[in-house]
Amino acid sequence: MQLFFASTSPFARKVRVVAHELGLWERITMVEIDPWTDGRLRAMNPLAKVPTLVRDGGEPLYDSAVICDYLDACAGRRLIPQDGERRWRALRLQALAADACAAAGRLFAGERRGEPEPTRDRLARAVEATLDSLEGEPLASEAPCLGEICAALLPCYCDFRWPDRDWRAGRPRLAAFTAAMAARASFQATRHRLATET
């Protein structure tokens, strides 16, 4: 399998963390690309977005949630609970984190472009409200499921995009949880970085 990714994308990072946690890392060739300029991506994914997974003998898969579900199936269903409240909680946290990461990405881009203040304010409120919501979640870093993995992605992405902003103030439980998750091998191996960094 081949995973096309950008190291700045929290969605691609989610898939890479999941692959690592499931022990599938060695079975996947990681192909780092610039999704804005690499023509190979649109040939596989009409949206030209990362992550995109090229399967052995199968159609490409895209959207991080779909790819994570596929990888979890390959590994015997270890990260996504299959029934009951645990399943709905994991999927809820995945959706919350995904939408908040999308808002954070738009906020970062808008700040750089000088987007109008009302748009930036709305996005910033979405990110802050999500961080507040995660502070109230019972998150455990030992043997995390997909929900915990996703919950750690937003604060890690905030650290990457805004290293001088303190999201930890008033959120001690989320700060401790994120530190524990960031120390896991899967998060260490997939740290965000700019394409120019080595």
Short mmCIF file of C-alpha atoms in Angstrom, two decimals:
data_model
loop_
_atom_site.label_atom_id
_atom_site.label_comp_id
_atom_site.label_asym_id
_atom_site.label_seq_id
_atom_site.Cartn_x
_atom_site.Cartn_y
_atom_site.Cartn_z
CA MET A 1 0.00 0.00 0.00
CA GLN A 2 1.00 3.61 -0.52
CA LEU A 3 -0.14 6.54 1.59
CA PHE A 4 0.12 9.94 -0.02
CA PHE A 5 0.40 12.56 2.71
CA ALA A 6 1.58 16.04 3.64
CA SER A 7 3.38 16.43 6.96
CA THR A 8 1.43 19.60 7.74
CA SER A 9 -1.98 17.89 7.51
CA PRO A 10 -3.64 16.76 10.75
CA PHE A 11 -5.84 14.42 8.69
CA ALA A 12 -2.84 12.70 7.16
CA ARG A 13 -1.24 12.57 10.59
CA LYS A 14 -4.31 10.79 11.98
CA VAL A 15 -3.94 8.03 9.39
CA ARG A 16 -0.22 7.74 10.00
CA VAL A 17 -0.72 7.52 13.78
CA VAL A 18 -3.39 4.84 13.28
CA ALA A 19 -1.12 2.86 10.94
CA HIS A 20 1.63 3.03 13.56
CA GLU A 21 -0.64 2.05 16.45
CA LEU A 22 -2.01 -0.90 14.47
CA GLY A 23 1.42 -2.22 13.54
CA LEU A 24 0.82 -1.60 9.83
CA TRP A 25 3.54 1.02 9.40
CA GLU A 26 5.95 -1.37 7.65
CA ARG A 27 3.26 -2.47 5.17
CA ILE A 28 2.66 1.07 3.90
CA THR A 29 5.00 3.11 1.72
CA MET A 30 4.72 6.71 2.87
CA VAL A 31 4.81 9.16 -0.05
CA GLU A 32 5.15 12.78 1.04
CA ILE A 33 3.84 15.23 -1.55
CA ASP A 34 2.67 18.79 -1.98
CA PRO A 35 -1.07 18.36 -2.64
CA TRP A 36 -1.22 21.78 -4.31
CA THR A 37 1.30 20.96 -7.03
CA ASP A 38 1.71 17.18 -7.38
CA GLY A 39 -0.31 15.98 -10.38
CA ARG A 40 -0.20 12.35 -9.28
CA LEU A 41 -2.67 13.06 -6.51
CA ARG A 42 -5.58 14.20 -8.70
CA ALA A 43 -5.12 11.10 -10.86
CA MET A 44 -5.90 9.01 -7.74
CA ASN A 45 -8.27 11.35 -5.92
CA PRO A 46 -10.50 13.81 -7.85
CA LEU A 47 -10.37 16.16 -4.84
CA ALA A 48 -6.54 16.16 -4.89
CA LYS A 49 -6.49 15.95 -1.10
CA VAL A 50 -4.36 14.14 1.42
CA PRO A 51 -4.44 11.58 2.80
CA THR A 52 -5.02 9.21 -0.09
CA LEU A 53 -4.35 5.49 0.30
CA VAL A 54 -3.51 3.39 -2.74
CA ARG A 55 -4.38 -0.20 -1.89
CA ASP A 56 -2.78 -3.28 -3.36
CA GLY A 57 -5.24 -4.44 -6.01
CA GLY A 58 -8.05 -2.11 -4.96
CA GLU A 59 -9.48 1.31 -5.67
CA PRO A 60 -7.76 4.21 -3.87
CA LEU A 61 -9.35 5.35 -0.62
CA TYR A 62 -9.60 8.94 0.57
CA ASP A 63 -10.89 10.82 3.57
CA SER A 64 -9.03 10.08 6.78
CA ALA A 65 -12.05 8.49 8.49
CA VAL A 66 -12.53 6.02 5.62
CA ILE A 67 -8.82 5.15 5.54
CA CYS A 68 -8.69 4.65 9.32
CA ASP A 69 -11.72 2.35 9.13
CA TYR A 70 -10.02 0.34 6.37
CA LEU A 71 -6.74 0.05 8.28
CA ASP A 72 -8.59 -0.99 11.43
CA ALA A 73 -10.35 -3.73 9.42
CA CYS A 74 -6.98 -4.89 8.06
CA ALA A 75 -5.67 -5.19 11.63
CA GLY A 76 -8.66 -7.08 13.04
CA ARG A 77 -10.69 -4.19 14.48
CA ARG A 78 -8.51 -2.92 17.30
CA LEU A 79 -8.98 0.88 17.41
CA ILE A 80 -12.60 1.51 16.44
CA PRO A 81 -15.14 -0.02 18.84
CA GLN A 82 -17.73 -1.92 16.83
CA ASP A 83 -20.83 -1.46 18.95
CA GLY A 84 -22.37 0.24 21.95
CA GLU A 85 -21.68 3.63 23.46
CA ARG A 86 -17.92 3.23 23.09
CA ARG A 87 -18.35 3.21 19.31
CA TRP A 88 -20.52 6.32 19.23
CA ARG A 89 -18.15 8.15 21.57
CA ALA A 90 -15.13 7.28 19.41
CA LEU A 91 -16.91 8.40 16.23
CA ARG A 92 -18.18 11.56 17.94
CA LEU A 93 -14.66 12.50 19.04
CA GLN A 94 -13.35 11.76 15.57
CA ALA A 95 -15.95 14.06 13.99
CA LEU A 96 -15.38 16.80 16.58
CA ALA A 97 -11.62 16.74 16.14
CA ALA A 98 -11.84 16.60 12.34
CA ASP A 99 -14.11 19.62 12.09
CA ALA A 100 -12.04 21.55 14.62
CA CYS A 101 -8.81 20.72 12.76
CA ALA A 102 -10.44 21.92 9.54
CA ALA A 103 -11.44 25.15 11.31
CA ALA A 104 -7.90 25.55 12.67
CA GLY A 105 -6.43 25.05 9.20
CA ARG A 106 -8.76 27.66 7.74
CA LEU A 107 -8.02 30.01 10.62
CA PHE A 108 -4.26 29.69 10.10
CA ALA A 109 -4.58 30.27 6.36
CA GLY A 110 -6.97 33.17 6.92
CA GLU A 111 -4.62 34.86 9.36
CA ARG A 112 -1.83 34.66 6.82
CA ARG A 113 -4.05 36.02 4.04
CA GLY A 114 -5.64 38.73 6.16
CA GLU A 115 -9.14 37.24 5.91
CA PRO A 116 -11.97 39.43 7.29
CA GLU A 117 -12.18 39.50 11.08
CA PRO A 118 -15.72 38.00 11.44
CA THR A 119 -14.66 34.80 9.65
CA ARG A 120 -11.51 34.49 11.73
CA ASP A 121 -13.47 35.08 14.95
CA ARG A 122 -15.97 32.34 14.14
CA LEU A 123 -13.22 29.83 13.35
CA ALA A 124 -11.26 30.78 16.47
CA ARG A 125 -14.36 30.31 18.63
CA ALA A 126 -14.89 26.84 17.12
CA VAL A 127 -11.33 25.82 17.96
CA GLU A 128 -11.50 27.23 21.50
CA ALA A 129 -14.90 25.64 22.19
CA THR A 130 -13.61 22.28 21.01
CA LEU A 131 -10.57 22.51 23.26
CA ASP A 132 -12.90 23.35 26.16
CA SER A 133 -15.11 20.37 25.30
CA LEU A 134 -12.10 18.04 25.17
CA GLU A 135 -11.03 19.27 28.62
CA GLY A 136 -14.25 17.78 29.97
CA GLU A 137 -13.85 14.41 28.26
CA PRO A 138 -12.58 11.37 30.20
CA LEU A 139 -9.52 10.80 28.01
CA ALA A 140 -6.97 8.06 28.70
CA SER A 141 -3.64 7.77 26.92
CA GLU A 142 -3.07 4.11 27.81
CA ALA A 143 -4.28 1.81 25.01
CA PRO A 144 -6.09 4.65 23.22
CA CYS A 145 -8.90 3.98 20.78
CA LEU A 146 -9.56 6.13 17.72
CA GLY A 147 -11.44 8.66 19.85
CA GLU A 148 -8.43 9.38 22.06
CA ILE A 149 -6.10 9.55 19.06
CA CYS A 150 -8.35 12.12 17.40
CA ALA A 151 -8.74 14.11 20.62
CA ALA A 152 -4.97 14.60 20.77
CA LEU A 153 -4.67 15.73 17.16
CA LEU A 154 -6.23 19.18 17.61
CA PRO A 155 -4.00 20.37 20.48
CA CYS A 156 -0.94 18.97 18.69
CA TYR A 157 -1.96 20.82 15.53
CA CYS A 158 -2.43 24.04 17.54
CA ASP A 159 1.11 23.62 18.91
CA PHE A 160 2.41 23.25 15.35
CA ARG A 161 0.58 26.22 13.84
CA TRP A 162 0.70 28.58 16.85
CA PRO A 163 3.65 27.60 19.06
CA ASP A 164 3.47 30.91 20.95
CA ARG A 165 -0.21 30.63 21.89
CA ASP A 166 -1.08 28.92 25.15
CA TRP A 167 -4.11 26.67 24.66
CA ARG A 168 -3.13 24.83 27.89
CA ALA A 169 -4.23 27.67 30.20
CA GLY A 170 -7.32 26.52 32.08
CA ARG A 171 -7.17 23.06 30.51
CA PRO A 172 -4.86 21.01 32.77
CA ARG A 173 -6.48 17.64 32.05
CA LEU A 174 -6.26 18.09 28.28
CA ALA A 175 -2.68 19.36 28.61
CA ALA A 176 -1.62 16.27 30.59
CA PHE A 177 -3.41 13.93 28.19
CA THR A 178 -1.86 15.60 25.13
CA ALA A 179 1.62 15.41 26.64
CA ALA A 180 1.17 11.69 27.29
CA MET A 181 -0.13 11.08 23.77
CA ALA A 182 2.64 13.18 22.20
CA ALA A 183 5.18 10.94 23.93
CA ARG A 184 3.79 7.80 22.27
CA ALA A 185 5.94 6.33 19.50
CA SER A 186 3.12 6.82 16.98
CA PHE A 187 2.96 10.56 17.66
CA GLN A 188 6.73 10.92 17.78
CA ALA A 189 7.07 9.26 14.36
CA THR A 190 4.44 11.49 12.75
CA ARG A 191 5.20 14.95 14.12
CA HIS A 192 4.04 17.88 12.03
CA ARG A 193 6.76 19.66 10.15
CA LEU A 194 7.06 22.08 7.28
CA ALA A 195 8.04 20.56 3.94
CA THR A 196 11.32 22.50 4.05
CA GLU A 197 12.32 20.88 7.35
CA THR A 198 14.21 17.58 7.52
#
